[in-house]
């Protein structure tokens, strides 16, 4: 097999949802935008529906179809981008619940699909999606009469529990929604960990389900193993890869591995990441190319046929740190060439 193997541990995914659910007394939904953070929205939604999730969130209506296929007819699928022009048929056919973000969207939805379920997204300070207080004040009464299923907002700094923005947004969200009697949601993964005042009637974890920070107790969900194409001896003084960025200080064995930046292994990992052969660390030498990596396997007792990049020693956040990014980006950039294999539950 010439391509890498991405193993997705669905048992760990379900366990992470259950663990986050156990931290609150309210409903726990699941965010499966961007194709389930790169792991496959259909299989992720199916697994989490079996674990007990009854509500899913996607970024855009187009993503609803895979979630409906995976989770079946009896779950709610909510759309963060709301009711966009041209979405009416999709919202209606797939039974999606748009989170309306503006007066325009409220009018579009009420006109196009009267009586169809919707939620409202409010801006409590992030200035990204949702209505601000002045706009909300103008439509709140009419919107609440139409019985929204949810009022939601999103925290900008929930990965840092000590950030004063969290309390400011909590107060603003309360000011906008207290007394409405409508179910509310403010917390994603970070908000769940900040405690009960952030939980309201529903939480919406994403990254923690997939094994990422800030849910430090998450079980890893993704393992990545890459096949070795060939192994060669390199003499002291020889160079490896594009640009001659690495020169062998001593004789060594270099394995050429089948994956590169076209598979989401960003070029920022050049000369700086370690792969693993069992317990043996194998440092990447030289630059990451489009389809290939060159890795020092001198320390391996036997010649490896595959090397591991994501495993129990090196998770998505470790790799993201080395690459100067975050687990979210690393996961959603995982390439399409990998053979995807699932284990459990
Ligand atoms: C992505 C997203 C989430 C999930 O956030 P995580 O940090 O991945 O848990 C929740 N709500 C909104 C509005 C989002 O955009």
CSV table of C-alpha atoms and ligand atoms in Angstrom, one decimal:
chain,number,residue,atom,x,y,z
A,1,UNK,CA,0.0,0.0,0.0
A,2,UNK,CA,1.6,3.3,-1.1
A,3,UNK,CA,-0.5,5.7,0.9
A,4,UNK,CA,-0.5,6.5,4.6
A,5,UNK,CA,-3.0,4.9,7.0
A,6,UNK,CA,-5.1,7.2,9.1
A,7,UNK,CA,-6.7,5.3,11.9
A,8,UNK,CA,-9.7,6.9,13.5
A,9,UNK,CA,-10.6,5.5,16.9
A,10,UNK,CA,-14.4,5.8,17.0
A,11,UNK,CA,-14.4,4.3,20.5
A,12,UNK,CA,-12.2,7.2,21.7
A,13,UNK,CA,-14.5,9.7,19.9
A,14,UNK,CA,-17.6,8.3,21.7
A,15,UNK,CA,-15.7,8.2,25.0
A,16,UNK,CA,-14.7,11.8,24.6
A,17,UNK,CA,-18.3,12.9,24.0
A,18,UNK,CA,-19.5,10.9,27.0
A,19,UNK,CA,-16.8,12.4,29.2
A,20,UNK,CA,-17.7,16.0,28.2
A,21,UNK,CA,-21.4,15.2,28.6
A,22,UNK,CA,-20.6,14.0,32.1
A,23,UNK,CA,-19.2,17.4,33.0
A,24,UNK,CA,-22.5,19.1,32.7
A,25,UNK,CA,-26.1,18.6,33.8
A,26,UNK,CA,-27.4,19.8,30.4
A,27,UNK,CA,-27.7,18.5,26.9
A,28,UNK,CA,-24.5,17.9,25.0
A,29,UNK,CA,-24.6,18.5,21.2
A,30,UNK,CA,-21.7,17.8,18.9
A,31,UNK,CA,-19.9,20.1,16.4
A,32,UNK,CA,-19.1,18.2,13.2
A,33,UNK,CA,-18.3,21.1,10.8
A,34,UNK,CA,-15.5,20.8,8.3
A,35,UNK,CA,-16.3,17.2,7.6
A,36,UNK,CA,-16.2,16.3,11.3
A,37,UNK,CA,-12.9,18.2,11.9
A,38,UNK,CA,-11.5,16.3,8.9
A,39,UNK,CA,-12.3,12.8,10.2
A,40,UNK,CA,-15.5,12.2,8.2
A,41,UNK,CA,-18.8,13.9,9.1
A,42,UNK,CA,-20.9,10.8,8.3
A,43,UNK,CA,-19.0,8.3,10.5
A,44,UNK,CA,-18.4,10.9,13.3
A,45,UNK,CA,-22.2,11.7,13.4
A,46,UNK,CA,-23.2,8.1,13.3
A,47,UNK,CA,-20.9,7.3,16.2
A,48,UNK,CA,-21.9,10.2,18.3
A,49,UNK,CA,-25.6,9.6,17.7
A,50,UNK,CA,-25.1,6.1,19.0
A,51,UNK,CA,-23.3,7.5,22.0
A,52,UNK,CA,-26.4,9.7,22.7
A,53,UNK,CA,-25.9,13.0,20.9
A,54,UNK,CA,-29.2,14.4,19.6
A,55,UNK,CA,-28.1,17.6,18.1
A,56,UNK,CA,-25.3,18.4,15.6
A,57,UNK,CA,-23.8,21.7,14.4
A,58,UNK,CA,-22.3,22.3,11.0
A,59,UNK,CA,-20.8,25.5,9.5
A,60,UNK,CA,-22.8,25.6,6.3
A,61,UNK,CA,-26.0,24.0,5.1
A,62,UNK,CA,-24.1,21.9,2.5
A,63,UNK,CA,-22.5,20.0,5.3
A,64,UNK,CA,-25.8,18.9,6.6
A,65,UNK,CA,-26.3,16.1,4.1
A,66,UNK,CA,-23.4,13.9,5.3
A,67,UNK,CA,-24.5,14.4,8.9
A,68,UNK,CA,-28.1,13.4,8.1
A,69,UNK,CA,-26.8,10.3,6.3
A,70,UNK,CA,-24.7,9.4,9.3
A,71,UNK,CA,-27.0,10.3,12.2
A,72,UNK,CA,-30.4,9.5,10.7
A,73,UNK,CA,-33.7,11.3,10.7
A,74,UNK,CA,-34.2,11.8,14.4
A,75,UNK,CA,-31.4,14.3,15.2
A,76,UNK,CA,-31.4,18.1,14.9
A,77,UNK,CA,-28.8,19.5,12.6
A,78,UNK,CA,-28.1,23.2,13.2
A,79,UNK,CA,-26.3,25.5,10.8
A,80,UNK,CA,-24.0,28.2,12.3
A,81,UNK,CA,-24.0,30.4,9.1
A,82,UNK,CA,-27.8,30.5,9.3
A,83,UNK,CA,-30.2,30.9,6.4
A,84,UNK,CA,-28.1,32.0,3.4
A,85,UNK,CA,-29.5,33.1,0.0
A,86,UNK,CA,-30.1,29.9,-2.0
A,87,UNK,CA,-30.2,27.6,1.1
A,88,UNK,CA,-34.0,27.4,1.5
A,89,UNK,CA,-34.5,24.1,-0.4
A,90,UNK,CA,-31.6,22.4,1.4
A,91,UNK,CA,-32.8,23.6,4.8
A,92,UNK,CA,-36.3,22.3,4.0
A,93,UNK,CA,-35.3,19.0,2.4
A,94,UNK,CA,-32.7,18.0,4.9
A,95,UNK,CA,-34.7,19.4,7.8
A,96,UNK,CA,-31.8,21.7,9.0
A,97,UNK,CA,-32.1,24.3,11.7
A,98,UNK,CA,-30.5,27.6,10.7
A,99,UNK,CA,-29.0,29.8,13.5
A,100,UNK,CA,-30.2,33.1,12.2
A,101,UNK,CA,-27.4,35.7,12.4
A,102,UNK,CA,-29.0,39.0,11.3
A,103,UNK,CA,-32.3,40.8,10.7
A,104,UNK,CA,-31.9,39.9,7.0
A,105,UNK,CA,-31.7,36.2,7.8
A,106,UNK,CA,-34.6,36.4,10.2
A,107,UNK,CA,-36.8,38.0,7.4
A,108,UNK,CA,-35.5,35.6,4.8
A,109,UNK,CA,-36.3,32.6,7.0
A,110,UNK,CA,-39.8,33.7,8.1
A,111,UNK,CA,-40.8,34.5,4.6
A,112,UNK,CA,-39.3,31.5,2.9
A,113,UNK,CA,-40.1,28.8,5.5
A,114,UNK,CA,-42.7,30.0,7.9
A,115,UNK,CA,-43.1,27.6,10.8
A,116,UNK,CA,-39.7,25.9,10.1
A,117,UNK,CA,-37.5,25.5,13.2
A,118,UNK,CA,-34.7,28.0,13.7
A,119,UNK,CA,-32.4,29.3,16.3
A,120,UNK,CA,-30.8,32.7,16.9
A,121,UNK,CA,-27.1,33.5,17.1
A,122,UNK,CA,-26.1,36.5,19.2
A,123,UNK,CA,-22.9,38.4,19.2
A,124,UNK,CA,-21.7,38.7,22.8
A,125,UNK,CA,-18.4,40.3,21.9
A,126,UNK,CA,-16.5,38.2,19.4
A,127,UNK,CA,-17.7,40.3,16.4
A,128,UNK,CA,-17.9,37.3,14.1
A,129,UNK,CA,-21.4,35.9,13.8
A,130,UNK,CA,-24.7,36.8,15.3
A,131,UNK,CA,-26.9,39.8,16.1
A,132,UNK,CA,-25.6,42.5,18.5
A,133,UNK,CA,-27.7,43.9,21.2
A,134,UNK,CA,-29.2,46.8,19.3
A,135,UNK,CA,-30.3,44.6,16.3
A,136,UNK,CA,-31.5,41.9,18.6
A,137,UNK,CA,-33.6,44.3,20.7
A,138,UNK,CA,-35.4,45.3,17.5
A,139,UNK,CA,-36.5,41.8,16.6
A,140,UNK,CA,-36.4,39.9,19.8
A,141,UNK,CA,-40.1,40.1,20.5
A,142,UNK,CA,-41.2,39.0,17.1
A,143,UNK,CA,-38.5,36.3,16.9
A,144,UNK,CA,-39.3,34.8,20.3
A,145,UNK,CA,-43.0,34.7,19.4
A,146,UNK,CA,-42.0,32.3,16.6
A,147,UNK,CA,-40.4,30.0,19.2
A,148,UNK,CA,-36.7,29.7,18.4
A,149,UNK,CA,-35.3,26.3,19.5
A,150,UNK,CA,-32.1,27.9,20.7
A,151,UNK,CA,-30.4,31.2,21.5
A,152,UNK,CA,-26.6,30.9,21.2
A,153,UNK,CA,-23.4,32.8,21.3
A,154,UNK,CA,-19.7,31.9,21.1
A,155,UNK,CA,-16.8,32.7,23.4
A,156,UNK,CA,-13.6,34.2,21.9
A,157,UNK,CA,-11.2,33.3,24.7
A,158,UNK,CA,-12.5,30.0,26.2
A,159,UNK,CA,-9.1,28.3,25.7
A,160,UNK,CA,-7.8,30.7,28.4
A,161,UNK,CA,-10.2,30.3,31.5
A,162,UNK,CA,-8.5,33.3,33.2
A,163,UNK,CA,-9.2,35.7,30.4
A,164,UNK,CA,-11.5,38.5,31.5
A,165,UNK,CA,-13.3,38.3,28.1
A,166,UNK,CA,-15.1,35.1,29.3
A,167,UNK,CA,-16.9,36.9,32.2
A,168,UNK,CA,-17.7,39.9,29.9
A,169,UNK,CA,-19.2,37.7,27.3
A,170,UNK,CA,-21.2,35.7,29.9
A,171,UNK,CA,-22.7,38.9,31.3
A,172,UNK,CA,-23.5,40.2,27.8
A,173,UNK,CA,-25.1,36.9,26.8
A,174,UNK,CA,-27.2,36.9,30.0
A,175,UNK,CA,-28.2,40.5,29.4
A,176,UNK,CA,-29.4,39.6,25.9
A,177,UNK,CA,-31.2,36.4,26.8
A,178,UNK,CA,-32.3,36.4,30.5
A,179,UNK,CA,-36.0,36.0,30.9
A,180,UNK,CA,-36.7,34.8,27.3
A,181,UNK,CA,-37.5,31.3,28.4
A,182,UNK,CA,-35.7,30.0,25.3
A,183,UNK,CA,-33.0,27.2,25.7
A,184,UNK,CA,-29.5,28.7,25.5
A,185,UNK,CA,-26.0,27.6,24.5
A,186,UNK,CA,-22.8,29.5,25.1
A,187,UNK,CA,-20.1,26.8,25.7
A,188,UNK,CA,-17.9,24.9,23.2
A,189,UNK,CA,-15.2,22.6,24.5
A,190,UNK,CA,-13.4,25.4,26.5
A,191,UNK,CA,-16.7,26.7,27.9
A,192,UNK,CA,-17.6,23.3,29.2
A,193,UNK,CA,-14.3,23.2,31.2
A,194,UNK,CA,-15.0,26.6,32.7
A,195,UNK,CA,-17.9,25.4,34.8
A,196,UNK,CA,-21.7,25.4,35.3
A,197,UNK,CA,-22.4,29.1,34.8
A,198,UNK,CA,-21.3,28.7,31.2
A,199,UNK,CA,-23.4,25.6,30.5
A,200,UNK,CA,-27.0,26.8,30.2
A,201,UNK,CA,-29.3,24.3,28.5
A,202,UNK,CA,-26.9,22.9,25.9
A,203,UNK,CA,-23.1,22.7,25.2
A,204,UNK,CA,-21.5,22.4,21.8
A,205,UNK,CA,-18.1,20.7,22.0
A,206,UNK,CA,-16.0,20.2,18.8
A,207,UNK,CA,-12.3,19.8,19.3
A,208,UNK,CA,-12.5,18.0,22.6
A,209,UNK,CA,-14.4,15.2,20.9
A,210,UNK,CA,-11.6,14.7,18.4
A,211,UNK,CA,-8.9,14.5,21.1
A,212,UNK,CA,-7.7,18.1,21.1
A,213,UNK,CA,-6.9,20.8,23.6
A,214,UNK,CA,-8.2,22.5,25.7
A,215,UNK,CA,-9.7,19.1,26.7
A,216,UNK,CA,-6.5,17.8,28.2
A,217,UNK,CA,-8.1,14.6,29.4
A,218,UNK,CA,-9.3,13.7,25.9
A,219,UNK,CA,-8.5,10.3,24.5
A,220,UNK,CA,-6.5,10.5,21.3
A,221,UNK,CA,-8.7,9.8,18.3
A,222,UNK,CA,-6.3,9.9,15.3
A,223,UNK,CA,-3.3,7.8,14.6
A,224,UNK,CA,-1.2,8.2,11.4
A,225,UNK,CA,1.2,5.6,10.0
A,226,UNK,CA,3.2,6.2,6.9
A,227,UNK,CA,4.8,3.6,4.7
A,228,UNK,CA,8.5,3.5,4.0
A,229,UNK,CA,9.2,3.4,0.2
A,230,UNK,CA,13.0,2.8,0.4
A,231,UNK,CA,15.9,3.1,2.9
A,232,UNK,CA,19.5,4.2,1.9
A,233,UNK,CA,22.9,4.8,3.5
A,234,UNK,CA,24.0,8.4,3.6
A,235,UNK,CA,27.7,9.2,4.2
A,236,UNK,CA,28.9,11.9,6.5
A,237,UNK,CA,28.9,15.2,4.5
A,238,UNK,CA,26.1,14.2,2.1
A,239,UNK,CA,22.9,16.3,2.1
A,240,UNK,CA,19.3,15.2,2.1
A,241,UNK,CA,16.3,16.7,0.3
A,242,UNK,CA,15.5,20.0,-1.4
A,243,UNK,CA,17.7,22.9,-0.8
A,244,UNK,CA,20.4,20.8,0.9
A,245,UNK,CA,19.1,22.1,4.3
A,246,UNK,CA,20.4,19.0,6.2
A,247,UNK,CA,23.9,17.6,6.0
A,248,UNK,CA,24.7,14.2,7.6
A,249,UNK,CA,27.2,14.8,10.4
A,250,UNK,CA,28.0,11.0,10.4
A,251,UNK,CA,27.0,8.0,8.4
A,252,UNK,CA,23.3,7.3,8.7
A,253,UNK,CA,20.3,5.4,7.3
A,254,UNK,CA,17.6,7.6,5.7
A,255,UNK,CA,14.1,6.2,5.0
A,256,UNK,CA,11.9,7.9,2.4
A,257,UNK,CA,8.3,7.9,3.6
A,258,UNK,CA,5.2,8.3,1.5
A,259,UNK,CA,3.5,11.5,2.6
A,260,UNK,CA,4.2,15.2,2.3
A,261,UNK,CA,2.7,18.7,2.5
A,262,UNK,CA,0.0,17.6,0.0
A,263,UNK,CA,-1.2,15.4,2.8
A,264,UNK,CA,-1.4,18.1,5.4
A,265,UNK,CA,2.1,17.6,6.7
A,266,UNK,CA,3.0,21.2,6.6
A,267,UNK,CA,6.4,22.4,5.4
A,268,UNK,CA,6.8,24.1,8.7
A,269,UNK,CA,7.7,20.6,10.1
A,270,UNK,CA,10.8,20.5,7.9
A,271,UNK,CA,14.0,19.6,9.9
A,272,UNK,CA,12.0,19.7,13.1
A,273,UNK,CA,9.6,16.8,13.7
A,274,UNK,CA,10.1,13.3,15.0
A,275,UNK,CA,8.5,10.1,13.7
A,276,UNK,CA,8.4,6.9,15.6
A,277,UNK,CA,9.2,3.2,14.9
A,278,UNK,CA,7.8,1.6,18.0
A,279,UNK,CA,9.7,3.2,20.8
A,280,UNK,CA,12.5,4.5,18.6
A,281,UNK,CA,12.4,8.2,17.8
A,282,UNK,CA,13.3,8.9,14.1
A,283,UNK,CA,13.9,12.6,13.3
A,284,UNK,CA,12.8,14.1,10.0
A,285,UNK,CA,15.8,15.3,8.0
A,286,UNK,CA,15.7,18.1,5.5
A,287,UNK,CA,12.5,19.6,4.0
A,288,UNK,CA,9.1,18.2,3.7
A,289,UNK,CA,8.3,17.7,0.0
A,290,UNK,CA,4.9,17.4,-1.6
A,291,UNK,CA,4.6,13.6,-1.4
A,292,UNK,CA,7.7,12.5,0.5
A,293,UNK,CA,9.5,12.8,3.8
A,294,UNK,CA,13.1,11.8,4.6
A,295,UNK,CA,13.6,10.3,8.0
A,296,UNK,CA,16.6,9.2,10.0
A,297,UNK,CA,16.1,5.6,10.9
A,298,UNK,CA,19.7,4.9,12.0
A,299,UNK,CA,18.6,4.1,15.5
A,300,UNK,CA,16.2,1.4,14.4
A,301,UNK,CA,17.2,-2.2,15.1
A,302,UNK,CA,15.4,-3.5,12.1
A,303,UNK,CA,14.6,-1.8,8.9
A,304,UNK,CA,11.1,-0.1,9.3
A,305,UNK,CA,8.3,-0.7,6.8
A,306,UNK,CA,6.3,2.1,8.2
A,307,UNK,CA,6.7,5.0,10.6
A,308,UNK,CA,4.2,6.7,12.9
A,309,UNK,CA,3.6,10.5,12.9
A,310,UNK,CA,0.5,10.7,15.2
A,311,UNK,CA,0.4,8.3,18.1
A,312,UNK,CA,0.0,8.1,21.9
A,313,UNK,CA,3.4,9.8,22.3
A,314,UNK,CA,2.8,12.6,19.8
A,315,UNK,CA,-0.8,13.8,19.5
A,316,UNK,CA,-2.4,16.4,17.2
A,317,UNK,CA,-1.5,19.3,19.6
A,318,UNK,CA,2.1,18.2,19.9
A,319,UNK,CA,2.5,18.1,16.2
A,320,UNK,CA,0.6,21.4,15.8
A,321,UNK,CA,3.0,23.0,18.3
A,322,UNK,CA,6.0,22.0,16.3
A,323,UNK,CA,4.3,23.4,13.1
A,324,UNK,CA,3.4,26.6,14.8
A,325,UNK,CA,-0.4,26.0,14.5
A,326,UNK,CA,-3.2,24.5,16.5
A,327,UNK,CA,-4.8,21.1,16.7
A,328,UNK,CA,-7.9,22.3,14.9
A,329,UNK,CA,-5.9,23.3,11.8
A,330,UNK,CA,-3.8,20.2,11.8
A,331,UNK,CA,-6.8,17.9,12.0
A,332,UNK,CA,-8.8,19.7,9.3
A,333,UNK,CA,-5.8,19.7,6.9
A,334,UNK,CA,-5.3,15.9,7.1
A,335,UNK,CA,-5.0,14.8,3.5
A,336,UNK,CA,-7.4,12.9,1.3
A,337,UNK,CA,-4.8,10.4,0.1
A,338,UNK,CA,-4.6,8.5,3.4
A,339,UNK,CA,-6.5,5.2,3.6
A,340,UNK,CA,-8.9,5.8,6.4
A,341,UNK,CA,-9.5,3.0,8.8
A,342,UNK,CA,-11.7,3.0,11.8
A,343,UNK,CA,-11.6,1.1,15.0
A,344,UNK,CA,-14.3,0.5,17.7
A,345,UNK,CA,-16.7,1.1,19.3
B,1,LIG,C1,-16.4,25.5,16.0
B,1,LIG,C2,-17.4,26.0,16.9
B,1,LIG,C3,-17.7,25.3,18.1
B,1,LIG,C4,-16.9,24.2,18.6
B,1,LIG,O1,-15.8,24.7,19.2
B,1,LIG,P1,-14.6,23.8,19.8
B,1,LIG,O2,-13.6,24.8,20.4
B,1,LIG,O3,-14.1,23.0,18.7
B,1,LIG,O4,-15.2,22.9,20.9
B,1,LIG,C5,-18.8,25.8,18.8
B,1,LIG,N1,-19.5,26.9,18.5
B,1,LIG,C6,-19.2,27.6,17.4
B,1,LIG,C7,-20.1,28.8,17.0
B,1,LIG,C8,-18.2,27.2,16.6
B,1,LIG,O5,-17.8,27.9,15.5
